[in-house]
Amino acid sequence: MAQGDSQILWVTVKGSERAATVTACVDNSAITFVDANGVTQPRTDSPEPVINIYKLRKANDGWTVVSRTFPDNPFCTSEGR
C-alpha cells in the first residue's frame, strides 16, 4: 500500500478547446510503500521529481486523460518547462 502524497512542483498546459497537453513536474519523494505486515519497503524508483506528460481530450462531460508518457530525460529541470 502506498502512503503519503505527491506534490506538483510546476505545470504547463498547451492546447485548444478539444485537446490539451499537460506537462507536470511531480515529486513523489514523500510516498512510502508498506507491505501487508506494515513493513516499509525500499524504493525502487528515483526519489527525484519527474516530468509527467498527459494528453487530454474534451468530452461532453469534461476532460479525459487519454495517455501519460515521460520524456527521454524525465527529471525536472527548467528546460523541461
Coordinates of C-alpha atoms in Angstrom, one line a residue:
M1 CA 0.0 0.0 0.0
A2 CA 1.2 3.5 -0.8
Q3 CA 1.2 6.1 1.9
G4 CA 1.9 9.9 1.5
D5 CA 1.1 12.5 -1.1
S6 CA 2.7 13.6 -4.3
Q7 CA 3.4 17.3 -4.8
I8 CA 3.0 19.1 -8.1
L9 CA 6.0 21.5 -8.4
W10 CA 5.0 23.1 -11.7
V11 CA 2.5 22.6 -14.5
T12 CA 2.2 23.9 -18.1
V13 CA -0.8 23.5 -20.3
K14 CA -1.0 23.8 -24.1
G15 CA -4.0 23.1 -26.1
S16 CA -7.2 24.1 -27.7
E17 CA -10.9 23.7 -26.9
R18 CA -10.9 20.0 -27.7
A19 CA -7.5 18.7 -26.8
A20 CA -4.6 19.6 -24.4
T21 CA -1.2 18.6 -23.3
V22 CA -0.4 19.0 -19.6
T23 CA 3.2 18.7 -18.5
A24 CA 3.7 18.5 -14.8
C25 CA 6.8 18.1 -12.5
V26 CA 5.7 15.6 -9.9
D27 CA 7.6 15.0 -6.7
N28 CA 6.8 11.5 -5.2
S29 CA 9.5 11.6 -2.6
A30 CA 7.0 11.7 0.3
I31 CA 5.4 8.5 -0.7
T32 CA 6.3 5.3 1.0
F33 CA 5.3 1.7 0.3
V34 CA 4.2 -0.6 3.1
D35 CA 3.6 -4.3 2.8
A36 CA 0.7 -6.3 4.3
N37 CA 2.8 -6.7 7.5
G38 CA 3.2 -3.0 7.9
V39 CA 6.9 -3.1 6.9
T40 CA 8.1 -0.2 4.8
Q41 CA 9.6 -1.4 1.5
P42 CA 12.7 0.1 -0.1
R43 CA 12.1 2.4 -3.1
T44 CA 12.8 1.1 -6.5
D45 CA 12.3 4.4 -8.3
S46 CA 14.2 7.6 -8.3
P47 CA 13.3 10.0 -5.4
E48 CA 13.9 12.9 -7.7
P49 CA 10.9 14.8 -9.2
V50 CA 10.0 13.7 -12.7
I51 CA 8.1 15.1 -15.6
N52 CA 4.7 13.5 -16.5
I53 CA 3.1 14.4 -19.8
Y54 CA -0.7 13.9 -20.0
K55 CA -2.7 14.1 -23.2
L56 CA -6.3 15.1 -22.6
R57 CA -9.3 15.2 -24.8
K58 CA -12.5 17.1 -24.2
A59 CA -15.7 15.1 -23.9
N60 CA -19.2 16.2 -23.4
D61 CA -19.0 15.8 -19.6
G62 CA -15.4 17.1 -19.1
W63 CA -11.8 16.2 -19.9
T64 CA -10.4 12.7 -20.2
V65 CA -6.8 11.7 -19.9
V66 CA -6.0 9.6 -23.0
S67 CA -2.3 8.9 -22.3
R68 CA 0.5 9.6 -19.9
T69 CA 4.1 9.5 -21.0
F70 CA 7.6 10.6 -19.9
P71 CA 10.2 12.5 -21.8
D72 CA 13.6 10.9 -22.6
N73 CA 15.1 12.8 -19.7
P74 CA 12.3 12.6 -17.2
F75 CA 13.9 14.6 -14.4
C76 CA 12.5 18.1 -13.7
T77 CA 14.7 20.9 -14.9
S78 CA 13.9 24.5 -16.0
E79 CA 14.4 23.3 -19.6
G80 CA 11.6 20.8 -19.3
R81 CA 9.0 23.5 -18.7

